[in-house]
Amino acid sequence: MPVVFVAASKLPTPFAQFTMHGFLEQATGREHVVLSLGDIADGAPVLGRVHSECLTGDALFSQRCDCGSQLEAALRAIAAEGRGVLLYLRQEGRGIGLMNKIRAYELQDGGADTVEANERLGFAADQRDYAICLPMLQHLGVESLTLMTNNPRKVKALTDMGIKVAKRVPLHTGHNPHNKLYLATKAGKLGHMMGNEHQSETDKA
């Protein structure tokens, strides 16, 4: 088993009181968490998000990306639904780690886009691994997701490993002048479905 369950506890937030489940990825030592709300093991599709760690966006309020806004929007949506699950994966910088992410930001300050910066550092544009999601969802009894994401590659990755995605729900939030090129690059080079506003910007990315 690549991921083992460690413990669970209550986690009161401004949105709802979630249950926080801790998991350890044995091969890497990374610690992942899942926040759940309501009965998610009844077989019906569960409103969910698979969110990769973004210290700068999630905790430091960076406007270079839309990650923090997506995290908050997802938690608010789950709270409004009264039922759902959020997987928080420790895969900073689309899998390159925090220090390399700062190096990538430095390259972006010099004119590179987010994909070019990763590639100049010797990384793939996106090297996250979603295989860890399956044992966590199985442990929680989740059989199907209504997935909040703009990323069709994420839907395909989960589906390919046997996780049923009943529906994709767009998550368009956190747009600002500082991340306009970033969002356009995600649409133009990574295939994210960002809506007409950013699709029209892809020629600049």
mmCIF file with all atom_site columns, C-alpha atoms in Angstrom:
data_model
loop_
_atom_site.group_PDB
_atom_site.id
_atom_site.type_symbol
_atom_site.label_atom_id
_atom_site.label_alt_id
_atom_site.label_comp_id
_atom_site.label_asym_id
_atom_site.label_entity_id
_atom_site.label_seq_id
_atom_site.pdbx_PDB_ins_code
_atom_site.Cartn_x
_atom_site.Cartn_y
_atom_site.Cartn_z
_atom_site.occupancy
_atom_site.B_iso_or_equiv
_atom_site.pdbx_formal_charge
_atom_site.auth_seq_id
_atom_site.auth_comp_id
_atom_site.auth_asym_id
_atom_site.auth_atom_id
_atom_site.pdbx_PDB_model_num
ATOM 1   C CA . MET A 1 1   ? 0.000   0.000  0.000   1.00 0.00 ? 1   MET A CA 1
ATOM 2   C CA . PRO A 1 2   ? 1.657   3.278  -1.118  1.00 0.00 ? 2   PRO A CA 1
ATOM 3   C CA . VAL A 1 3   ? -0.317  5.362  1.391   1.00 0.00 ? 3   VAL A CA 1
ATOM 4   C CA . VAL A 1 4   ? -1.248  4.385  4.939   1.00 0.00 ? 4   VAL A CA 1
ATOM 5   C CA . PHE A 1 5   ? -3.897  5.941  7.148   1.00 0.00 ? 5   PHE A CA 1
ATOM 6   C CA . VAL A 1 6   ? -2.505  7.503  10.347  1.00 0.00 ? 6   VAL A CA 1
ATOM 7   C CA . ALA A 1 7   ? -5.311  9.224  12.290  1.00 0.00 ? 7   ALA A CA 1
ATOM 8   C CA . ALA A 1 8   ? -8.444  11.373 12.028  1.00 0.00 ? 8   ALA A CA 1
ATOM 9   C CA . SER A 1 9   ? -9.669  14.376 13.997  1.00 0.00 ? 9   SER A CA 1
ATOM 10  C CA . LYS A 1 10  ? -12.219 17.174 13.925  1.00 0.00 ? 10  LYS A CA 1
ATOM 11  C CA . LEU A 1 11  ? -11.192 20.348 12.090  1.00 0.00 ? 11  LEU A CA 1
ATOM 12  C CA . PRO A 1 12  ? -13.433 23.376 12.707  1.00 0.00 ? 12  PRO A CA 1
ATOM 13  C CA . THR A 1 13  ? -13.110 26.002 9.961   1.00 0.00 ? 13  THR A CA 1
ATOM 14  C CA . PRO A 1 14  ? -15.011 29.189 9.072   1.00 0.00 ? 14  PRO A CA 1
ATOM 15  C CA . PHE A 1 15  ? -16.959 27.134 6.535   1.00 0.00 ? 15  PHE A CA 1
ATOM 16  C CA . ALA A 1 16  ? -17.854 23.941 8.429   1.00 0.00 ? 16  ALA A CA 1
ATOM 17  C CA . GLN A 1 17  ? -16.487 21.430 10.889  1.00 0.00 ? 17  GLN A CA 1
ATOM 18  C CA . PHE A 1 18  ? -14.676 18.911 8.748   1.00 0.00 ? 18  PHE A CA 1
ATOM 19  C CA . THR A 1 19  ? -13.052 15.626 9.666   1.00 0.00 ? 19  THR A CA 1
ATOM 20  C CA . MET A 1 20  ? -9.338  15.672 8.851   1.00 0.00 ? 20  MET A CA 1
ATOM 21  C CA . HIS A 1 21  ? -7.798  12.339 7.875   1.00 0.00 ? 21  HIS A CA 1
ATOM 22  C CA . GLY A 1 22  ? -4.009  11.990 7.860   1.00 0.00 ? 22  GLY A CA 1
ATOM 23  C CA . PHE A 1 23  ? -2.156  9.710  5.445   1.00 0.00 ? 23  PHE A CA 1
ATOM 24  C CA . LEU A 1 24  ? 1.534   8.895  5.056   1.00 0.00 ? 24  LEU A CA 1
ATOM 25  C CA . GLU A 1 25  ? 3.031   8.192  1.638   1.00 0.00 ? 25  GLU A CA 1
ATOM 26  C CA . GLN A 1 26  ? 5.584   5.553  2.529   1.00 0.00 ? 26  GLN A CA 1
ATOM 27  C CA . ALA A 1 27  ? 7.870   5.855  -0.488  1.00 0.00 ? 27  ALA A CA 1
ATOM 28  C CA . THR A 1 28  ? 8.487   9.582  -0.078  1.00 0.00 ? 28  THR A CA 1
ATOM 29  C CA . GLY A 1 29  ? 7.588   10.341 3.538   1.00 0.00 ? 29  GLY A CA 1
ATOM 30  C CA . ARG A 1 30  ? 5.114   12.974 2.355   1.00 0.00 ? 30  ARG A CA 1
ATOM 31  C CA . GLU A 1 31  ? 2.139   13.597 4.608   1.00 0.00 ? 31  GLU A CA 1
ATOM 32  C CA . HIS A 1 32  ? -1.216  14.158 2.904   1.00 0.00 ? 32  HIS A CA 1
ATOM 33  C CA . VAL A 1 33  ? -4.598  15.047 4.382   1.00 0.00 ? 33  VAL A CA 1
ATOM 34  C CA . VAL A 1 34  ? -8.205  14.618 3.368   1.00 0.00 ? 34  VAL A CA 1
ATOM 35  C CA . LEU A 1 35  ? -11.007 16.826 4.684   1.00 0.00 ? 35  LEU A CA 1
ATOM 36  C CA . SER A 1 36  ? -14.413 15.167 4.649   1.00 0.00 ? 36  SER A CA 1
ATOM 37  C CA . LEU A 1 37  ? -17.918 16.338 5.501   1.00 0.00 ? 37  LEU A CA 1
ATOM 38  C CA . GLY A 1 38  ? -21.078 14.286 5.862   1.00 0.00 ? 38  GLY A CA 1
ATOM 39  C CA . ASP A 1 39  ? -21.717 10.730 4.708   1.00 0.00 ? 39  ASP A CA 1
ATOM 40  C CA . ILE A 1 40  ? -19.322 10.166 1.801   1.00 0.00 ? 40  ILE A CA 1
ATOM 41  C CA . ALA A 1 41  ? -19.463 6.356  1.839   1.00 0.00 ? 41  ALA A CA 1
ATOM 42  C CA . ASP A 1 42  ? -23.059 5.892  0.684   1.00 0.00 ? 42  ASP A CA 1
ATOM 43  C CA . GLY A 1 43  ? -22.153 5.090  -2.929  1.00 0.00 ? 43  GLY A CA 1
ATOM 44  C CA . ALA A 1 44  ? -23.504 8.315  -4.438  1.00 0.00 ? 44  ALA A CA 1
ATOM 45  C CA . PRO A 1 45  ? -21.135 10.731 -6.251  1.00 0.00 ? 45  PRO A CA 1
ATOM 46  C CA . VAL A 1 46  ? -19.300 12.937 -3.748  1.00 0.00 ? 46  VAL A CA 1
ATOM 47  C CA . LEU A 1 47  ? -18.559 16.610 -4.392  1.00 0.00 ? 47  LEU A CA 1
ATOM 48  C CA . GLY A 1 48  ? -14.781 16.728 -4.221  1.00 0.00 ? 48  GLY A CA 1
ATOM 49  C CA . ARG A 1 49  ? -11.536 18.409 -5.095  1.00 0.00 ? 49  ARG A CA 1
ATOM 50  C CA . VAL A 1 50  ? -8.009  17.078 -5.481  1.00 0.00 ? 50  VAL A CA 1
ATOM 51  C CA . HIS A 1 51  ? -5.877  20.068 -4.465  1.00 0.00 ? 51  HIS A CA 1
ATOM 52  C CA . SER A 1 52  ? -2.087  20.151 -4.674  1.00 0.00 ? 52  SER A CA 1
ATOM 53  C CA . GLU A 1 53  ? -0.258  22.063 -1.980  1.00 0.00 ? 53  GLU A CA 1
ATOM 54  C CA . CYS A 1 54  ? 0.586   25.694 -2.813  1.00 0.00 ? 54  CYS A CA 1
ATOM 55  C CA . LEU A 1 55  ? 2.192   27.386 0.181   1.00 0.00 ? 55  LEU A CA 1
ATOM 56  C CA . THR A 1 56  ? 2.389   30.740 -1.568  1.00 0.00 ? 56  THR A CA 1
ATOM 57  C CA . GLY A 1 57  ? -1.245  30.739 -2.676  1.00 0.00 ? 57  GLY A CA 1
ATOM 58  C CA . ASP A 1 58  ? -2.918  28.713 0.067   1.00 0.00 ? 58  ASP A CA 1
ATOM 59  C CA . ALA A 1 59  ? -1.159  30.270 3.083   1.00 0.00 ? 59  ALA A CA 1
ATOM 60  C CA . LEU A 1 60  ? 0.677   33.417 1.958   1.00 0.00 ? 60  LEU A CA 1
ATOM 61  C CA . PHE A 1 61  ? -2.135  34.947 -0.143  1.00 0.00 ? 61  PHE A CA 1
ATOM 62  C CA . SER A 1 62  ? -0.086  35.112 -3.362  1.00 0.00 ? 62  SER A CA 1
ATOM 63  C CA . GLN A 1 63  ? -1.879  36.508 -6.379  1.00 0.00 ? 63  GLN A CA 1
ATOM 64  C CA . ARG A 1 64  ? 0.546   34.895 -8.823  1.00 0.00 ? 64  ARG A CA 1
ATOM 65  C CA . CYS A 1 65  ? -1.828  31.917 -9.045  1.00 0.00 ? 65  CYS A CA 1
ATOM 66  C CA . ASP A 1 66  ? -5.452  31.016 -8.339  1.00 0.00 ? 66  ASP A CA 1
ATOM 67  C CA . CYS A 1 67  ? -4.711  28.171 -5.892  1.00 0.00 ? 67  CYS A CA 1
ATOM 68  C CA . GLY A 1 68  ? -5.734  29.826 -2.630  1.00 0.00 ? 68  GLY A CA 1
ATOM 69  C CA . SER A 1 69  ? -8.987  31.054 -4.128  1.00 0.00 ? 69  SER A CA 1
ATOM 70  C CA . GLN A 1 70  ? -9.732  27.609 -5.532  1.00 0.00 ? 70  GLN A CA 1
ATOM 71  C CA . LEU A 1 71  ? -9.069  25.983 -2.158  1.00 0.00 ? 71  LEU A CA 1
ATOM 72  C CA . GLU A 1 72  ? -11.428 28.373 -0.382  1.00 0.00 ? 72  GLU A CA 1
ATOM 73  C CA . ALA A 1 73  ? -14.098 28.082 -3.072  1.00 0.00 ? 73  ALA A CA 1
ATOM 74  C CA . ALA A 1 74  ? -13.970 24.294 -2.905  1.00 0.00 ? 74  ALA A CA 1
ATOM 75  C CA . LEU A 1 75  ? -14.315 24.238 0.874   1.00 0.00 ? 75  LEU A CA 1
ATOM 76  C CA . ARG A 1 76  ? -17.207 26.705 0.699   1.00 0.00 ? 76  ARG A CA 1
ATOM 77  C CA . ALA A 1 77  ? -18.943 24.564 -1.940  1.00 0.00 ? 77  ALA A CA 1
ATOM 78  C CA . ILE A 1 78  ? -18.537 21.399 0.130   1.00 0.00 ? 78  ILE A CA 1
ATOM 79  C CA . ALA A 1 79  ? -19.849 23.200 3.210   1.00 0.00 ? 79  ALA A CA 1
ATOM 80  C CA . ALA A 1 80  ? -22.863 24.489 1.256   1.00 0.00 ? 80  ALA A CA 1
ATOM 81  C CA . GLU A 1 81  ? -23.525 20.964 -0.018  1.00 0.00 ? 81  GLU A CA 1
ATOM 82  C CA . GLY A 1 82  ? -23.196 19.549 3.494   1.00 0.00 ? 82  GLY A CA 1
ATOM 83  C CA . ARG A 1 83  ? -21.228 16.627 2.058   1.00 0.00 ? 83  ARG A CA 1
ATOM 84  C CA . GLY A 1 84  ? -17.945 16.303 0.273   1.00 0.00 ? 84  GLY A CA 1
ATOM 85  C CA . VAL A 1 85  ? -14.251 15.553 0.309   1.00 0.00 ? 85  VAL A CA 1
ATOM 86  C CA . LEU A 1 86  ? -11.058 17.534 -0.347  1.00 0.00 ? 86  LEU A CA 1
ATOM 87  C CA . LEU A 1 87  ? -7.761  15.749 -0.896  1.00 0.00 ? 87  LEU A CA 1
ATOM 88  C CA . TYR A 1 88  ? -4.804  18.001 -0.028  1.00 0.00 ? 88  TYR A CA 1
ATOM 89  C CA . LEU A 1 89  ? -1.721  16.560 -1.697  1.00 0.00 ? 89  LEU A CA 1
ATOM 90  C CA . ARG A 1 90  ? 1.805   17.613 -0.763  1.00 0.00 ? 90  ARG A CA 1
ATOM 91  C CA . GLN A 1 91  ? 2.936   18.215 -4.344  1.00 0.00 ? 91  GLN A CA 1
ATOM 92  C CA . GLU A 1 92  ? 4.156   21.808 -4.254  1.00 0.00 ? 92  GLU A CA 1
ATOM 93  C CA . GLY A 1 93  ? 4.783   23.582 -7.541  1.00 0.00 ? 93  GLY A CA 1
ATOM 94  C CA . ARG A 1 94  ? 3.099   20.891 -9.673  1.00 0.00 ? 94  ARG A CA 1
ATOM 95  C CA . GLY A 1 95  ? 5.510   18.411 -8.127  1.00 0.00 ? 95  GLY A CA 1
ATOM 96  C CA . ILE A 1 96  ? 8.861   20.271 -8.188  1.00 0.00 ? 96  ILE A CA 1
ATOM 97  C CA . GLY A 1 97  ? 8.968   21.376 -4.533  1.00 0.00 ? 97  GLY A CA 1
ATOM 98  C CA . LEU A 1 98  ? 9.006   24.774 -2.853  1.00 0.00 ? 98  LEU A CA 1
ATOM 99  C CA . MET A 1 99  ? 12.632  25.804 -3.447  1.00 0.00 ? 99  MET A CA 1
ATOM 100 C CA . ASN A 1 100 ? 12.426  24.913 -7.125  1.00 0.00 ? 100 ASN A CA 1
ATOM 101 C CA . LYS A 1 101 ? 9.135   26.758 -7.307  1.00 0.00 ? 101 LYS A CA 1
ATOM 102 C CA . ILE A 1 102 ? 10.870  29.896 -6.052  1.00 0.00 ? 102 ILE A CA 1
ATOM 103 C CA . ARG A 1 103 ? 13.555  29.364 -8.698  1.00 0.00 ? 103 ARG A CA 1
ATOM 104 C CA . ALA A 1 104 ? 10.781  29.040 -11.286 1.00 0.00 ? 104 ALA A CA 1
ATOM 105 C CA . TYR A 1 105 ? 9.224   32.273 -10.020 1.00 0.00 ? 105 TYR A CA 1
ATOM 106 C CA . GLU A 1 106 ? 12.589  33.993 -10.486 1.00 0.00 ? 106 GLU A CA 1
ATOM 107 C CA . LEU A 1 107 ? 12.635  32.845 -14.110 1.00 0.00 ? 107 LEU A CA 1
ATOM 108 C CA . GLN A 1 108 ? 9.058   34.055 -14.520 1.00 0.00 ? 108 GLN A CA 1
ATOM 109 C CA . ASP A 1 109 ? 10.109  37.448 -13.159 1.00 0.00 ? 109 ASP A CA 1
ATOM 110 C CA . GLY A 1 110 ? 12.545  37.505 -16.090 1.00 0.00 ? 110 GLY A CA 1
ATOM 111 C CA . GLY A 1 111 ? 9.844   36.806 -18.673 1.00 0.00 ? 111 GLY A CA 1
ATOM 112 C CA . ALA A 1 112 ? 9.347   33.012 -18.761 1.00 0.00 ? 112 ALA A CA 1
ATOM 113 C CA . ASP A 1 113 ? 5.864   31.587 -18.393 1.00 0.00 ? 113 ASP A CA 1
ATOM 114 C CA . THR A 1 114 ? 5.103   28.906 -15.810 1.00 0.00 ? 114 THR A CA 1
ATOM 115 C CA . VAL A 1 115 ? 5.681   26.017 -18.231 1.00 0.00 ? 115 VAL A CA 1
ATOM 116 C CA . GLU A 1 116 ? 8.904   27.448 -19.666 1.00 0.00 ? 116 GLU A CA 1
ATOM 117 C CA . ALA A 1 117 ? 10.268  28.084 -16.182 1.00 0.00 ? 117 ALA A CA 1
ATOM 118 C CA . ASN A 1 118 ? 9.722   24.480 -15.068 1.00 0.00 ? 118 ASN A CA 1
ATOM 119 C CA . GLU A 1 119 ? 11.274  23.140 -18.247 1.00 0.00 ? 119 GLU A CA 1
ATOM 120 C CA . ARG A 1 120 ? 14.338  25.393 -17.968 1.00 0.00 ? 120 ARG A CA 1
ATOM 121 C CA . LEU A 1 121 ? 14.922  23.913 -14.529 1.00 0.00 ? 121 LEU A CA 1
ATOM 122 C CA . GLY A 1 122 ? 14.856  20.423 -16.039 1.00 0.00 ? 122 GLY A CA 1
ATOM 123 C CA . PHE A 1 123 ? 11.344  19.440 -14.952 1.00 0.00 ? 123 PHE A CA 1
ATOM 124 C CA . ALA A 1 124 ? 8.221   18.467 -16.854 1.00 0.00 ? 124 ALA A CA 1
ATOM 125 C CA . ALA A 1 125 ? 5.527   21.113 -17.072 1.00 0.00 ? 125 ALA A CA 1
ATOM 126 C CA . ASP A 1 126 ? 3.434   19.089 -14.621 1.00 0.00 ? 126 ASP A CA 1
ATOM 127 C CA . GLN A 1 127 ? 4.870   16.062 -12.836 1.00 0.00 ? 127 GLN A CA 1
ATOM 128 C CA . ARG A 1 128 ? 2.264   15.436 -10.175 1.00 0.00 ? 128 ARG A CA 1
ATOM 129 C CA . ASP A 1 129 ? 1.296   11.838 -9.410  1.00 0.00 ? 129 ASP A CA 1
ATOM 130 C CA . TYR A 1 130 ? -2.345  11.174 -8.572  1.00 0.00 ? 130 TYR A CA 1
ATOM 131 C CA . ALA A 1 131 ? -1.922  7.457  -7.844  1.00 0.00 ? 131 ALA A CA 1
ATOM 132 C CA . ILE A 1 132 ? -1.946  8.254  -4.115  1.00 0.00 ? 132 ILE A CA 1
ATOM 133 C CA . CYS A 1 133 ? -5.582  9.370  -4.398  1.00 0.00 ? 133 CYS A CA 1
ATOM 134 C CA . LEU A 1 134 ? -6.974  5.882  -4.941  1.00 0.00 ? 134 LEU A CA 1
ATOM 135 C CA . PRO A 1 135 ? -6.047  4.277  -1.588  1.00 0.00 ? 135 PRO A CA 1
ATOM 136 C CA . MET A 1 136 ? -7.168  7.383  0.304   1.00 0.00 ? 136 MET A CA 1
ATOM 137 C CA . LEU A 1 137 ? -10.567 7.411  -1.390  1.00 0.00 ? 137 LEU A CA 1
ATOM 138 C CA . GLN A 1 138 ? -10.916 3.658  -0.925  1.00 0.00 ? 138 GLN A CA 1
ATOM 139 C CA . HIS A 1 139 ? -10.155 4.021  2.794   1.00 0.00 ? 139 HIS A CA 1
ATOM 140 C CA . LEU A 1 140 ? -12.937 6.611  3.058   1.00 0.00 ? 140 LEU A CA 1
ATOM 141 C CA . GLY A 1 141 ? -15.392 4.528  1.036   1.00 0.00 ? 141 GLY A CA 1
ATOM 142 C CA . VAL A 1 142 ? -15.735 7.061  -1.789  1.00 0.00 ? 142 VAL A CA 1
ATOM 143 C CA . GLU A 1 143 ? -16.820 5.344  -4.998  1.00 0.00 ? 143 GLU A CA 1
ATOM 144 C CA . SER A 1 144 ? -17.480 8.287  -7.311  1.00 0.00 ? 144 SER A CA 1
ATOM 145 C CA . LEU A 1 145 ? -16.609 11.995 -7.483  1.00 0.00 ? 145 LEU A CA 1
ATOM 146 C CA . THR A 1 146 ? -18.267 15.128 -8.731  1.00 0.00 ? 146 THR A CA 1
ATOM 147 C CA . LEU A 1 147 ? -14.885 16.746 -9.272  1.00 0.00 ? 147 LEU A CA 1
ATOM 148 C CA . MET A 1 148 ? -14.248 20.466 -8.931  1.00 0.00 ? 148 MET A CA 1
ATOM 149 C CA . THR A 1 149 ? -11.451 21.178 -11.409 1.00 0.00 ? 149 THR A CA 1
ATOM 150 C CA . ASN A 1 150 ? -10.575 23.033 -14.595 1.00 0.00 ? 150 ASN A CA 1
ATOM 151 C CA . ASN A 1 151 ? -7.959  20.429 -15.513 1.00 0.00 ? 151 ASN A CA 1
ATOM 152 C CA . PRO A 1 152 ? -9.087  17.653 -17.902 1.00 0.00 ? 152 PRO A CA 1
ATOM 153 C CA . ARG A 1 153 ? -5.740  15.872 -17.385 1.00 0.00 ? 153 ARG A CA 1
ATOM 154 C CA . LYS A 1 154 ? -6.616  15.453 -13.733 1.00 0.00 ? 154 LYS A CA 1
ATOM 155 C CA . VAL A 1 155 ? -9.966  13.919 -14.676 1.00 0.00 ? 155 VAL A CA 1
ATOM 156 C CA . LYS A 1 156 ? -8.215  11.517 -17.067 1.00 0.00 ? 156 LYS A CA 1
ATOM 157 C CA . ALA A 1 157 ? -5.533  10.596 -14.517 1.00 0.00 ? 157 ALA A CA 1
ATOM 158 C CA . LEU A 1 158 ? -8.114  9.740  -11.871 1.00 0.00 ? 158 LEU A CA 1
ATOM 159 C CA . THR A 1 159 ? -10.314 7.870  -14.336 1.00 0.00 ? 159 THR A CA 1
ATOM 160 C CA . ASP A 1 160 ? -7.372  5.866  -15.692 1.00 0.00 ? 160 ASP A CA 1
ATOM 161 C CA . MET A 1 161 ? -6.566  4.573  -12.210 1.00 0.00 ? 161 MET A CA 1
ATOM 162 C CA . GLY A 1 162 ? -10.142 3.442  -11.618 1.00 0.00 ? 162 GLY A CA 1
ATOM 163 C CA . ILE A 1 163 ? -11.656 6.425  -9.810  1.00 0.00 ? 163 ILE A CA 1
ATOM 164 C CA . LYS A 1 164 ? -15.081 7.190  -11.249 1.00 0.00 ? 164 LYS A CA 1
ATOM 165 C CA . VAL A 1 165 ? -15.601 10.869 -12.084 1.00 0.00 ? 165 VAL A CA 1
ATOM 166 C CA . ALA A 1 166 ? -19.341 11.260 -12.536 1.00 0.00 ? 166 ALA A CA 1
ATOM 167 C CA . LYS A 1 167 ? -19.111 14.950 -13.447 1.00 0.00 ? 167 LYS A CA 1
ATOM 168 C CA . ARG A 1 168 ? -16.619 17.799 -13.731 1.00 0.00 ? 168 ARG A CA 1
ATOM 169 C CA . VAL A 1 169 ? -17.531 21.109 -12.097 1.00 0.00 ? 169 VAL A CA 1
ATOM 170 C CA . PRO A 1 170 ? -15.591 24.222 -13.241 1.00 0.00 ? 170 PRO A CA 1
ATOM 171 C CA . LEU A 1 171 ? -13.785 26.193 -10.545 1.00 0.00 ? 171 LEU A CA 1
ATOM 172 C CA . HIS A 1 172 ? -13.203 29.675 -11.965 1.00 0.00 ? 172 HIS A CA 1
ATOM 173 C CA . THR A 1 173 ? -12.092 32.029 -9.225  1.00 0.00 ? 173 THR A CA 1
ATOM 174 C CA . GLY A 1 174 ? -9.195  34.179 -8.087  1.00 0.00 ? 174 GLY A CA 1
ATOM 175 C CA . HIS A 1 175 ? -8.596  36.026 -11.368 1.00 0.00 ? 175 HIS A CA 1
ATOM 176 C CA . ASN A 1 176 ? -6.516  39.187 -10.963 1.00 0.00 ? 176 ASN A CA 1
ATOM 177 C CA . PRO A 1 177 ? -4.034  41.302 -12.987 1.00 0.00 ? 177 PRO A CA 1
ATOM 178 C CA . HIS A 1 178 ? -1.037  39.458 -11.483 1.00 0.00 ? 178 HIS A CA 1
ATOM 179 C CA . ASN A 1 179 ? -2.074  35.986 -12.682 1.00 0.00 ? 179 ASN A CA 1
ATOM 180 C CA . LYS A 1 180 ? -3.568  36.809 -16.079 1.00 0.00 ? 180 LYS A CA 1
ATOM 181 C CA . LEU A 1 181 ? -0.626  35.341 -18.036 1.00 0.00 ? 181 LEU A CA 1
ATOM 182 C CA . TYR A 1 182 ? -0.381  32.381 -15.634 1.00 0.00 ? 182 TYR A CA 1
ATOM 183 C CA . LEU A 1 183 ? -4.023  31.448 -16.225 1.00 0.00 ? 183 LEU A CA 1
ATOM 184 C CA . ALA A 1 184 ? -3.670  31.971 -19.974 1.00 0.00 ? 184 ALA A CA 1
ATOM 185 C CA . THR A 1 185 ? -0.642  29.641 -19.974 1.00 0.00 ? 185 THR A CA 1
ATOM 186 C CA . LYS A 1 186 ? -2.572  26.977 -18.079 1.00 0.00 ? 186 LYS A CA 1
ATOM 187 C CA . ALA A 1 187 ? -5.307  27.216 -20.721 1.00 0.00 ? 187 ALA A CA 1
ATOM 188 C CA . GLY A 1 188 ? -3.018  27.388 -23.744 1.00 0.00 ? 188 GLY A CA 1
ATOM 189 C CA . LYS A 1 189 ? -0.236  24.967 -22.800 1.00 0.00 ? 189 LYS A CA 1
ATOM 190 C CA . LEU A 1 190 ? -1.733  22.673 -20.158 1.00 0.00 ? 190 LEU A CA 1
ATOM 191 C CA . GLY A 1 191 ? -5.255  22.392 -21.523 1.00 0.00 ? 191 GLY A CA 1
ATOM 192 C CA . HIS A 1 192 ? -7.057  23.803 -18.497 1.00 0.00 ? 192 HIS A CA 1
ATOM 193 C CA . MET A 1 193 ? -10.640 24.867 -19.205 1.00 0.00 ? 193 MET A CA 1
ATOM 194 C CA . MET A 1 194 ? -10.449 28.434 -17.932 1.00 0.00 ? 194 MET A CA 1
ATOM 195 C CA . GLY A 1 195 ? -13.401 29.971 -19.765 1.00 0.00 ? 195 GLY A CA 1
ATOM 196 C CA . ASN A 1 196 ? -13.551 32.465 -22.614 1.00 0.00 ? 196 ASN A CA 1
ATOM 197 C CA . GLU A 1 197 ? -11.724 35.212 -20.737 1.00 0.00 ? 197 GLU A CA 1
ATOM 198 C CA . HIS A 1 198 ? -8.451  33.281 -20.573 1.00 0.00 ? 198 HIS A CA 1
ATOM 199 C CA . GLN A 1 199 ? -8.871  31.236 -23.731 1.00 0.00 ? 199 GLN A CA 1
ATOM 200 C CA . SER A 1 200 ? -8.658  34.560 -25.606 1.00 0.00 ? 200 SER A CA 1
ATOM 201 C CA . GLU A 1 201 ? -5.362  35.346 -23.906 1.00 0.00 ? 201 GLU A CA 1
ATOM 202 C CA . THR A 1 202 ? -3.535  32.204 -25.002 1.00 0.00 ? 202 THR A CA 1
ATOM 203 C CA . ASP A 1 203 ? -1.788  33.905 -27.915 1.00 0.00 ? 203 ASP A CA 1
ATOM 204 C CA . LYS A 1 204 ? 0.077   36.010 -25.359 1.00 0.00 ? 204 LYS A CA 1
ATOM 205 C CA . ALA A 1 205 ? 1.142   33.031 -23.260 1.00 0.00 ? 205 ALA A CA 1
#
